[in-house]
mmCIF file of N, CA and C in Angstrom:
data_model
loop_
_atom_site.group_PDB
_atom_site.id
_atom_site.type_symbol
_atom_site.label_atom_id
_atom_site.label_comp_id
_atom_site.label_asym_id
_atom_site.label_seq_id
_atom_site.Cartn_x
_atom_site.Cartn_y
_atom_site.Cartn_z
ATOM 1 N N MET Z 965 -14.317 -147.145 -66.585
ATOM 2 C CA MET Z 965 -13.845 -148.241 -65.695
ATOM 3 C C MET Z 965 -14.536 -149.560 -66.120
ATOM 4 N N LYS Z 966 -13.804 -150.543 -66.484
ATOM 5 C CA LYS Z 966 -14.294 -151.765 -66.892
ATOM 6 C C LYS Z 966 -13.817 -152.898 -65.964
ATOM 7 N N ILE Z 967 -14.781 -153.815 -65.718
ATOM 8 C CA ILE Z 967 -14.500 -154.977 -64.797
ATOM 9 C C ILE Z 967 -15.006 -156.178 -65.533
ATOM 10 N N LEU Z 968 -14.156 -157.156 -65.590
ATOM 11 C CA LEU Z 968 -14.387 -158.476 -66.191
ATOM 12 C C LEU Z 968 -15.532 -159.164 -65.439
ATOM 13 N N PHE Z 969 -16.477 -159.697 -66.190
ATOM 14 C CA PHE Z 969 -17.530 -160.517 -65.692
ATOM 15 C C PHE Z 969 -16.963 -161.633 -64.824
ATOM 16 N N SER Z 970 -15.931 -162.170 -65.244
ATOM 17 C CA SER Z 970 -15.290 -163.389 -64.555
ATOM 18 C C SER Z 970 -14.726 -163.022 -63.153
ATOM 19 N N LYS Z 971 -14.522 -161.769 -62.839
ATOM 20 C CA LYS Z 971 -14.053 -161.322 -61.541
ATOM 21 C C LYS Z 971 -15.186 -161.156 -60.521
ATOM 22 N N ILE Z 972 -16.382 -161.294 -60.899
ATOM 23 C CA ILE Z 972 -17.539 -161.093 -60.038
ATOM 24 C C ILE Z 972 -18.003 -162.423 -59.538
ATOM 25 N N SER Z 973 -18.140 -162.511 -58.158
ATOM 26 C CA SER Z 973 -18.609 -163.799 -57.536
ATOM 27 C C SER Z 973 -19.885 -163.401 -56.750
ATOM 28 N N LYS Z 974 -20.276 -164.396 -55.922
ATOM 29 C CA LYS Z 974 -21.442 -164.232 -55.148
ATOM 30 C C LYS Z 974 -21.281 -163.349 -53.909
ATOM 31 N N VAL Z 975 -20.090 -162.889 -53.769
ATOM 32 C CA VAL Z 975 -19.672 -161.972 -52.752
ATOM 33 C C VAL Z 975 -19.670 -160.526 -53.334
ATOM 34 N N ASN Z 976 -20.169 -159.555 -52.525
ATOM 35 C CA ASN Z 976 -20.252 -158.196 -53.081
ATOM 36 C C ASN Z 976 -18.874 -157.743 -53.565
ATOM 37 N N TYR Z 977 -18.822 -157.138 -54.791
ATOM 38 C CA TYR Z 977 -17.603 -156.581 -55.267
ATOM 39 C C TYR Z 977 -17.794 -155.112 -55.402
ATOM 40 N N PRO Z 978 -17.247 -154.290 -54.452
ATOM 41 C CA PRO Z 978 -17.438 -152.857 -54.457
ATOM 42 C C PRO Z 978 -16.783 -152.141 -55.518
ATOM 43 N N PHE Z 979 -17.376 -151.019 -55.850
ATOM 44 C CA PHE Z 979 -16.764 -150.076 -56.810
ATOM 45 C C PHE Z 979 -17.167 -148.661 -56.529
ATOM 46 N N LYS Z 980 -16.238 -147.793 -57.056
ATOM 47 C CA LYS Z 980 -16.594 -146.349 -56.999
ATOM 48 C C LYS Z 980 -15.966 -145.732 -58.321
ATOM 49 N N LEU Z 981 -16.922 -144.952 -58.959
ATOM 50 C CA LEU Z 981 -16.573 -144.344 -60.271
ATOM 51 C C LEU Z 981 -16.883 -142.833 -60.104
ATOM 52 N N ASP Z 982 -15.866 -141.947 -60.314
ATOM 53 C CA ASP Z 982 -16.145 -140.552 -60.244
ATOM 54 C C ASP Z 982 -16.003 -140.015 -61.774
ATOM 55 N N LEU Z 983 -16.930 -139.133 -62.139
ATOM 56 C CA LEU Z 983 -16.856 -138.476 -63.504
ATOM 57 C C LEU Z 983 -17.356 -137.149 -63.358
ATOM 58 N N ASP Z 984 -16.419 -136.099 -63.453
ATOM 59 C CA ASP Z 984 -16.782 -134.753 -63.207
ATOM 60 C C ASP Z 984 -17.403 -134.584 -61.862
ATOM 61 N N ASN Z 985 -18.576 -134.004 -61.727
ATOM 62 C CA ASN Z 985 -19.256 -133.774 -60.438
ATOM 63 C C ASN Z 985 -20.198 -134.946 -60.068
ATOM 64 N N MET Z 986 -20.079 -136.082 -60.823
ATOM 65 C CA MET Z 986 -20.999 -137.221 -60.579
ATOM 66 C C MET Z 986 -20.198 -138.408 -60.070
ATOM 67 N N SER Z 987 -20.911 -139.213 -59.267
ATOM 68 C CA SER Z 987 -20.179 -140.482 -58.911
ATOM 69 C C SER Z 987 -21.249 -141.574 -58.879
ATOM 70 N N LEU Z 988 -20.756 -142.789 -59.101
ATOM 71 C CA LEU Z 988 -21.512 -144.052 -59.010
ATOM 72 C C LEU Z 988 -20.748 -144.891 -58.023
ATOM 73 N N VAL Z 989 -21.422 -145.260 -56.908
ATOM 74 C CA VAL Z 989 -20.835 -145.994 -55.826
ATOM 75 C C VAL Z 989 -21.744 -147.199 -55.542
ATOM 76 N N GLY Z 990 -21.238 -148.346 -55.480
ATOM 77 C CA GLY Z 990 -22.036 -149.546 -55.151
ATOM 78 C C GLY Z 990 -21.279 -150.844 -55.243
ATOM 79 N N PHE Z 991 -22.010 -151.834 -55.463
ATOM 80 C CA PHE Z 991 -21.448 -153.188 -55.628
ATOM 81 C C PHE Z 991 -22.068 -154.038 -56.792
ATOM 82 N N LEU Z 992 -21.258 -154.998 -57.183
ATOM 83 C CA LEU Z 992 -21.664 -155.979 -58.098
ATOM 84 C C LEU Z 992 -21.716 -157.308 -57.423
ATOM 85 N N LYS Z 993 -22.657 -158.199 -57.820
ATOM 86 C CA LYS Z 993 -22.801 -159.490 -57.147
ATOM 87 C C LYS Z 993 -23.366 -160.490 -58.195
ATOM 88 N N ARG Z 994 -22.787 -161.570 -58.409
ATOM 89 C CA ARG Z 994 -23.153 -162.552 -59.361
ATOM 90 C C ARG Z 994 -24.475 -163.264 -58.900
ATOM 91 N N GLU Z 995 -25.455 -163.242 -59.884
ATOM 92 C CA GLU Z 995 -26.684 -164.025 -59.656
ATOM 93 C C GLU Z 995 -26.603 -165.418 -60.142
ATOM 94 N N ASN Z 996 -26.083 -165.515 -61.412
ATOM 95 C CA ASN Z 996 -25.883 -166.906 -61.999
ATOM 96 C C ASN Z 996 -24.749 -166.731 -62.977
ATOM 97 N N GLU Z 997 -24.535 -167.786 -63.818
ATOM 98 C CA GLU Z 997 -23.446 -167.861 -64.726
ATOM 99 C C GLU Z 997 -23.375 -166.696 -65.722
ATOM 100 N N GLN Z 998 -24.522 -166.196 -66.132
ATOM 101 C CA GLN Z 998 -24.611 -165.092 -67.091
ATOM 102 C C GLN Z 998 -25.035 -163.719 -66.565
ATOM 103 N N ILE Z 999 -25.655 -163.715 -65.357
ATOM 104 C CA ILE Z 999 -26.150 -162.390 -64.868
ATOM 105 C C ILE Z 999 -25.365 -161.902 -63.553
ATOM 106 N N VAL Z 1000 -25.037 -160.597 -63.648
ATOM 107 C CA VAL Z 1000 -24.515 -159.909 -62.402
ATOM 108 C C VAL Z 1000 -25.538 -158.811 -62.098
ATOM 109 N N ASN Z 1001 -25.790 -158.719 -60.761
ATOM 110 C CA ASN Z 1001 -26.664 -157.605 -60.326
ATOM 111 C C ASN Z 1001 -25.772 -156.435 -59.934
ATOM 112 N N LEU Z 1002 -26.239 -155.300 -60.172
ATOM 113 C CA LEU Z 1002 -25.608 -154.026 -59.751
ATOM 114 C C LEU Z 1002 -26.538 -153.241 -58.782
ATOM 115 N N GLU Z 1003 -26.073 -152.850 -57.736
ATOM 116 C CA GLU Z 1003 -26.746 -151.978 -56.734
ATOM 117 C C GLU Z 1003 -25.871 -150.780 -56.510
ATOM 118 N N ALA Z 1004 -26.338 -149.605 -56.758
ATOM 119 C CA ALA Z 1004 -25.480 -148.409 -56.713
ATOM 120 C C ALA Z 1004 -26.241 -147.150 -56.403
ATOM 121 N N LYS Z 1005 -25.590 -146.118 -56.014
ATOM 122 C CA LYS Z 1005 -26.143 -144.821 -55.884
ATOM 123 C C LYS Z 1005 -25.391 -143.850 -56.819
ATOM 124 N N MET Z 1006 -26.208 -143.175 -57.613
ATOM 125 C CA MET Z 1006 -25.639 -142.120 -58.498
ATOM 126 C C MET Z 1006 -25.882 -140.789 -57.890
ATOM 127 N N SER Z 1007 -24.876 -140.002 -57.656
ATOM 128 C CA SER Z 1007 -25.066 -138.679 -56.839
ATOM 129 C C SER Z 1007 -24.074 -137.708 -57.423
ATOM 130 N N GLY Z 1008 -24.427 -136.444 -57.195
ATOM 131 C CA GLY Z 1008 -23.588 -135.396 -57.615
ATOM 132 C C GLY Z 1008 -24.467 -134.125 -58.069
ATOM 133 N N THR Z 1009 -23.826 -133.239 -58.654
ATOM 134 C CA THR Z 1009 -24.503 -132.011 -59.176
ATOM 135 C C THR Z 1009 -24.348 -131.980 -60.660
ATOM 136 N N PHE Z 1010 -25.308 -131.417 -61.365
ATOM 137 C CA PHE Z 1010 -25.243 -131.351 -62.870
ATOM 138 C C PHE Z 1010 -25.875 -130.047 -63.228
ATOM 139 N N MET Z 1011 -25.163 -129.251 -64.074
ATOM 140 C CA MET Z 1011 -25.702 -128.023 -64.548
ATOM 141 C C MET Z 1011 -26.644 -128.390 -65.789
ATOM 142 N N TYR Z 1012 -27.826 -127.735 -65.710
ATOM 143 C CA TYR Z 1012 -28.833 -128.074 -66.695
ATOM 144 C C TYR Z 1012 -29.684 -126.834 -67.053
ATOM 145 N N LEU Z 1013 -30.478 -126.883 -68.083
ATOM 146 C CA LEU Z 1013 -31.259 -125.736 -68.506
ATOM 147 C C LEU Z 1013 -32.693 -125.990 -68.102
ATOM 148 N N CYS Z 1014 -33.337 -124.897 -67.625
ATOM 149 C CA CYS Z 1014 -34.774 -124.948 -67.254
ATOM 150 C C CYS Z 1014 -35.581 -125.270 -68.463
ATOM 151 N N ALA Z 1015 -36.484 -126.211 -68.470
ATOM 152 C CA ALA Z 1015 -37.240 -126.626 -69.616
ATOM 153 C C ALA Z 1015 -38.259 -125.529 -70.153
ATOM 154 N N LYS Z 1016 -38.524 -124.572 -69.218
ATOM 155 C CA LYS Z 1016 -39.506 -123.452 -69.693
ATOM 156 C C LYS Z 1016 -38.762 -122.264 -70.162
ATOM 157 N N CYS Z 1017 -37.824 -121.723 -69.371
ATOM 158 C CA CYS Z 1017 -37.211 -120.403 -69.627
ATOM 159 C C CYS Z 1017 -35.821 -120.473 -70.158
ATOM 160 N N GLY Z 1018 -35.192 -121.618 -70.005
ATOM 161 C CA GLY Z 1018 -33.816 -121.816 -70.493
ATOM 162 C C GLY Z 1018 -32.682 -121.364 -69.717
ATOM 163 N N CYS Z 1019 -33.055 -120.794 -68.459
ATOM 164 C CA CYS Z 1019 -31.945 -120.398 -67.590
ATOM 165 C C CYS Z 1019 -31.228 -121.612 -67.005
ATOM 166 N N GLU Z 1020 -29.981 -121.395 -66.678
ATOM 167 C CA GLU Z 1020 -29.218 -122.502 -66.050
ATOM 168 C C GLU Z 1020 -29.560 -122.791 -64.603
ATOM 169 N N LEU Z 1021 -29.647 -124.056 -64.268
ATOM 170 C CA LEU Z 1021 -30.011 -124.416 -62.913
ATOM 171 C C LEU Z 1021 -29.047 -125.643 -62.518
ATOM 172 N N GLU Z 1022 -28.892 -125.782 -61.283
ATOM 173 C CA GLU Z 1022 -28.020 -126.875 -60.775
ATOM 174 C C GLU Z 1022 -28.960 -127.961 -60.195
ATOM 175 N N LEU Z 1023 -28.781 -129.194 -60.792
ATOM 176 C CA LEU Z 1023 -29.587 -130.346 -60.341
ATOM 177 C C LEU Z 1023 -28.750 -131.117 -59.227
ATOM 178 N N ASN Z 1024 -29.302 -131.382 -58.110
ATOM 179 C CA ASN Z 1024 -28.729 -132.201 -57.118
ATOM 180 C C ASN Z 1024 -29.260 -133.641 -57.377
ATOM 181 N N ILE Z 1025 -28.350 -134.532 -57.767
ATOM 182 C CA ILE Z 1025 -28.819 -135.829 -58.137
ATOM 183 C C ILE Z 1025 -28.453 -136.823 -56.995
ATOM 184 N N ASP Z 1026 -29.413 -137.615 -56.631
ATOM 185 C CA ASP Z 1026 -29.264 -138.694 -55.557
ATOM 186 C C ASP Z 1026 -30.169 -139.842 -55.897
ATOM 187 N N GLU Z 1027 -29.743 -140.775 -56.787
ATOM 188 C CA GLU Z 1027 -30.660 -141.740 -57.256
ATOM 189 C C GLU Z 1027 -30.082 -143.165 -56.881
ATOM 190 N N ASP Z 1028 -30.961 -144.066 -56.479
ATOM 191 C CA ASP Z 1028 -30.635 -145.457 -56.309
ATOM 192 C C ASP Z 1028 -30.772 -146.237 -57.656
ATOM 193 N N ILE Z 1029 -29.783 -147.062 -57.980
ATOM 194 C CA ILE Z 1029 -29.836 -147.857 -59.169
ATOM 195 C C ILE Z 1029 -29.765 -149.280 -58.957
ATOM 196 N N LYS Z 1030 -30.672 -150.082 -59.498
ATOM 197 C CA LYS Z 1030 -30.519 -151.509 -59.429
ATOM 198 C C LYS Z 1030 -30.755 -152.045 -60.881
ATOM 199 N N LEU Z 1031 -29.712 -152.766 -61.209
ATOM 200 C CA LEU Z 1031 -29.736 -153.251 -62.698
ATOM 201 C C LEU Z 1031 -29.253 -154.691 -62.724
ATOM 202 N N SER Z 1032 -29.737 -155.472 -63.762
ATOM 203 C CA SER Z 1032 -29.183 -156.723 -64.047
ATOM 204 C C SER Z 1032 -28.298 -156.571 -65.263
ATOM 205 N N LEU Z 1033 -27.149 -157.141 -65.249
ATOM 206 C CA LEU Z 1033 -26.177 -157.020 -66.355
ATOM 207 C C LEU Z 1033 -25.927 -158.424 -66.891
ATOM 208 N N SER Z 1034 -25.899 -158.518 -68.144
ATOM 209 C CA SER Z 1034 -25.795 -159.912 -68.825
ATOM 210 C C SER Z 1034 -24.484 -159.937 -69.642
ATOM 211 N N ASP Z 1035 -23.847 -161.005 -69.524
ATOM 212 C CA ASP Z 1035 -22.659 -161.224 -70.343
ATOM 213 C C ASP Z 1035 -23.106 -161.814 -71.679
ATOM 214 N N GLY Z 1036 -23.522 -161.027 -72.639
ATOM 215 C CA GLY Z 1036 -24.049 -161.474 -73.955
ATOM 216 C C GLY Z 1036 -25.567 -161.235 -73.906
ATOM 217 N N VAL Z 1037 -26.243 -161.688 -74.982
ATOM 218 C CA VAL Z 1037 -27.618 -161.568 -75.187
ATOM 219 C C VAL Z 1037 -28.358 -162.393 -74.087
ATOM 220 N N TYR Z 1038 -29.395 -161.819 -73.571
ATOM 221 C CA TYR Z 1038 -30.099 -162.418 -72.381
ATOM 222 C C TYR Z 1038 -31.591 -162.518 -72.816
ATOM 223 N N LYS Z 1039 -32.172 -163.802 -72.661
ATOM 224 C CA LYS Z 1039 -33.572 -163.964 -72.815
ATOM 225 C C LYS Z 1039 -34.093 -164.509 -71.474
ATOM 226 N N ASP Z 1040 -35.304 -164.047 -71.055
ATOM 227 C CA ASP Z 1040 -35.893 -164.538 -69.862
ATOM 228 C C ASP Z 1040 -36.503 -165.958 -70.147
ATOM 229 N N ILE Z 1041 -37.242 -166.415 -69.071
ATOM 230 C CA ILE Z 1041 -37.720 -167.793 -69.103
ATOM 231 C C ILE Z 1041 -38.741 -167.980 -70.224
ATOM 232 N N ASP Z 1042 -39.481 -166.933 -70.602
ATOM 233 C CA ASP Z 1042 -40.465 -167.068 -71.699
ATOM 234 C C ASP Z 1042 -39.788 -166.761 -73.103
ATOM 235 N N ASN Z 1043 -38.484 -166.718 -73.123
ATOM 236 C CA ASN Z 1043 -37.750 -166.553 -74.351
ATOM 237 C C ASN Z 1043 -38.005 -165.139 -74.931
ATOM 238 N N GLN Z 1044 -38.257 -164.157 -74.069
ATOM 239 C CA GLN Z 1044 -38.479 -162.813 -74.521
ATOM 240 C C GLN Z 1044 -37.256 -162.000 -74.033
ATOM 241 N N LEU Z 1045 -36.965 -160.889 -74.766
ATOM 242 C CA LEU Z 1045 -35.880 -160.059 -74.294
ATOM 243 C C LEU Z 1045 -36.338 -159.264 -73.103
ATOM 244 N N SER Z 1046 -35.599 -159.293 -72.022
ATOM 245 C CA SER Z 1046 -35.982 -158.596 -70.790
ATOM 246 C C SER Z 1046 -35.285 -157.300 -70.673
ATOM 247 N N ASP Z 1047 -35.557 -156.663 -69.503
ATOM 248 C CA ASP Z 1047 -35.025 -155.320 -69.201
ATOM 249 C C ASP Z 1047 -33.608 -155.524 -68.525
ATOM 250 N N THR Z 1048 -32.735 -156.116 -69.193
ATOM 251 C CA THR Z 1048 -31.469 -156.377 -68.666
ATOM 252 C C THR Z 1048 -30.393 -155.743 -69.597
ATOM 253 N N MET Z 1049 -29.458 -155.027 -69.007
ATOM 254 C CA MET Z 1049 -28.373 -154.383 -69.705
ATOM 255 C C MET Z 1049 -27.375 -155.391 -70.231
ATOM 256 N N GLU Z 1050 -27.127 -155.504 -71.514
ATOM 257 C CA GLU Z 1050 -26.333 -156.482 -72.063
ATOM 258 C C GLU Z 1050 -24.860 -155.866 -72.473
ATOM 259 N N PHE Z 1051 -23.916 -156.707 -72.181
ATOM 260 C CA PHE Z 1051 -22.496 -156.354 -72.596
ATOM 261 C C PHE Z 1051 -21.978 -157.531 -73.463
ATOM 262 N N PHE Z 1052 -21.218 -157.229 -74.407
ATOM 263 C CA PHE Z 1052 -20.777 -158.246 -75.435
ATOM 264 C C PHE Z 1052 -19.266 -158.552 -75.494
ATOM 265 N N ASN Z 1053 -18.563 -157.992 -74.574
ATOM 266 C CA ASN Z 1053 -17.102 -158.288 -74.657
ATOM 267 C C ASN Z 1053 -16.564 -158.894 -73.259
ATOM 268 N N SER Z 1054 -17.499 -159.429 -72.478
ATOM 269 C CA SER Z 1054 -17.202 -160.082 -71.144
ATOM 270 C C SER Z 1054 -16.733 -159.063 -70.219
ATOM 271 N N GLU Z 1055 -17.035 -157.772 -70.397
ATOM 272 C CA GLU Z 1055 -16.630 -156.685 -69.487
ATOM 273 C C GLU Z 1055 -17.798 -155.895 -69.129
ATOM 274 N N ILE Z 1056 -17.922 -155.442 -67.863
ATOM 275 C CA ILE Z 1056 -18.917 -154.524 -67.432
ATOM 276 C C ILE Z 1056 -18.262 -153.148 -67.440
ATOM 277 N N ASP Z 1057 -18.969 -152.197 -68.247
ATOM 278 C CA ASP Z 1057 -18.407 -150.861 -68.383
ATOM 279 C C ASP Z 1057 -19.192 -149.918 -67.543
ATOM 280 N N LEU Z 1058 -18.622 -149.636 -66.329
ATOM 281 C CA LEU Z 1058 -19.342 -148.793 -65.371
ATOM 282 C C LEU Z 1058 -19.470 -147.300 -65.899
ATOM 283 N N LEU Z 1059 -18.588 -146.865 -66.716
ATOM 284 C CA LEU Z 1059 -18.761 -145.522 -67.289
ATOM 285 C C LEU Z 1059 -19.988 -145.521 -68.225
ATOM 286 N N GLU Z 1060 -20.161 -146.510 -69.017
ATOM 287 C CA GLU Z 1060 -21.368 -146.638 -69.858
ATOM 288 C C GLU Z 1060 -22.654 -146.717 -69.036
ATOM 289 N N ILE Z 1061 -22.573 -147.351 -67.902
ATOM 290 C CA ILE Z 1061 -23.729 -147.526 -67.042
ATOM 291 C C ILE Z 1061 -24.062 -146.038 -66.436
ATOM 292 N N LEU Z 1062 -23.050 -145.415 -65.907
ATOM 293 C CA LEU Z 1062 -23.213 -144.064 -65.311
ATOM 294 C C LEU Z 1062 -23.793 -143.064 -66.420
ATOM 295 N N GLU Z 1063 -23.176 -143.077 -67.550
ATOM 296 C CA GLU Z 1063 -23.682 -142.179 -68.668
ATOM 297 C C GLU Z 1063 -25.072 -142.502 -69.054
ATOM 298 N N SER Z 1064 -25.401 -143.789 -69.093
ATOM 299 C CA SER Z 1064 -26.764 -144.169 -69.488
ATOM 300 C C SER Z 1064 -27.814 -143.791 -68.460
ATOM 301 N N GLU Z 1065 -27.564 -143.990 -67.196
ATOM 302 C CA GLU Z 1065 -28.430 -143.710 -66.185
ATOM 303 C C GLU Z 1065 -28.585 -142.199 -65.973
ATOM 304 N N LEU Z 1066 -27.447 -141.480 -66.151
ATOM 305 C CA LEU Z 1066 -27.587 -139.968 -66.158
ATOM 306 C C LEU Z 1066 -28.424 -139.450 -67.263
ATOM 307 N N ASN Z 1067 -28.297 -140.027 -68.433
ATOM 308 C CA ASN Z 1067 -29.090 -139.564 -69.584
ATOM 309 C C ASN Z 1067 -30.519 -139.952 -69.352
ATOM 310 N N LEU Z 1068 -30.813 -141.125 -68.762
ATOM 311 C CA LEU Z 1068 -32.258 -141.489 -68.442
ATOM 312 C C LEU Z 1068 -32.790 -140.434 -67.401
ATOM 313 N N TYR Z 1069 -31.970 -140.073 -66.411
ATOM 314 C CA TYR Z 1069 -32.489 -139.153 -65.404
ATOM 315 C C TYR Z 1069 -32.763 -137.762 -66.024
ATOM 316 N N LEU Z 1070 -31.855 -137.309 -66.949
ATOM 317 C CA LEU Z 1070 -32.004 -136.046 -67.573
ATOM 318 C C LEU Z 1070 -33.094 -135.978 -68.642
ATOM 319 N N SER Z 1071 -33.632 -137.074 -69.024
ATOM 320 C CA SER Z 1071 -34.718 -137.125 -70.014
ATOM 321 C C SER Z 1071 -36.030 -136.535 -69.452
ATOM 322 N N ASP Z 1072 -36.092 -136.239 -68.168
ATOM 323 C CA ASP Z 1072 -37.319 -135.622 -67.581
ATOM 324 C C ASP Z 1072 -37.153 -134.133 -67.775
ATOM 325 N N ASN Z 1073 -38.227 -133.432 -67.426
ATOM 326 C CA ASN Z 1073 -38.232 -131.936 -67.536
ATOM 327 C C ASN Z 1073 -37.916 -131.404 -66.194
ATOM 328 N N PHE Z 1074 -36.955 -130.386 -66.165
ATOM 329 C CA PHE Z 1074 -36.682 -129.730 -64.930
ATOM 330 C C PHE Z 1074 -36.829 -128.310 -65.047
ATOM 331 N N TYR Z 1075 -37.337 -127.676 -64.014
ATOM 332 C CA TYR Z 1075 -37.734 -126.196 -64.052
ATOM 333 C C TYR Z 1075 -36.981 -125.474 -62.879
ATOM 334 N N CYS Z 1076 -36.583 -124.198 -63.240
ATOM 335 C CA CYS Z 1076 -35.945 -123.344 -62.182
ATOM 336 C C CYS Z 1076 -36.989 -122.979 -61.141
ATOM 337 N N LEU Z 1077 -36.556 -122.346 -60.034
ATOM 338 C CA LEU Z 1077 -37.496 -122.014 -59.030
ATOM 339 C C LEU Z 1077 -38.584 -121.058 -59.522
ATOM 340 N N ASN Z 1078 -38.231 -120.058 -60.337
ATOM 341 C CA ASN Z 1078 -39.133 -119.110 -60.817
ATOM 342 C C ASN Z 1078 -40.241 -119.806 -61.685
ATOM 343 N N CYS Z 1079 -39.909 -120.723 -62.524
ATOM 344 C CA CYS Z 1079 -40.828 -121.400 -63.368
ATOM 345 C C CYS Z 1079 -41.649 -122.423 -62.616
ATOM 346 N N GLU Z 1080 -41.220 -122.973 -61.507
ATOM 347 C CA GLU Z 1080 -41.970 -123.918 -60.705
ATOM 348 C C GLU Z 1080 -43.051 -123.196 -59.982
ATOM 349 N N LYS Z 1081 -42.870 -121.939 -59.668
ATOM 350 C CA LYS Z 1081 -43.886 -121.118 -58.926
ATOM 351 C C LYS Z 1081 -45.060 -120.722 -59.866
ATOM 352 N N GLU Z 1082 -44.866 -120.696 -61.179
ATOM 353 C CA GLU Z 1082 -45.874 -120.303 -62.113
ATOM 354 C C GLU Z 1082 -46.956 -121.370 -62.268
#
């Protein structure tokens, strides 16, 4: 799901994206000419493998997400690259955000109930 940066104003722009058993629900709001803020909740279930024994487990994900989104390259006041997600085609790609945040979440180690007890 793509949304043009030009459609986002200083009024909350609500969105909902569903992908398999995951959803991203929240709103976009313009901060300035180049930056749009995203506040959302990523939630759902995801089948994953235990980091210790390899058995399958179900992760219940419920994460708050707050991001700054830039229409093009963004440099902060000190002319340094900041922790802002950049898009280069004047569109915000919510699917890319969901996939990126899910991959970030899954980069942690998760253990099944048996391995957690050990």
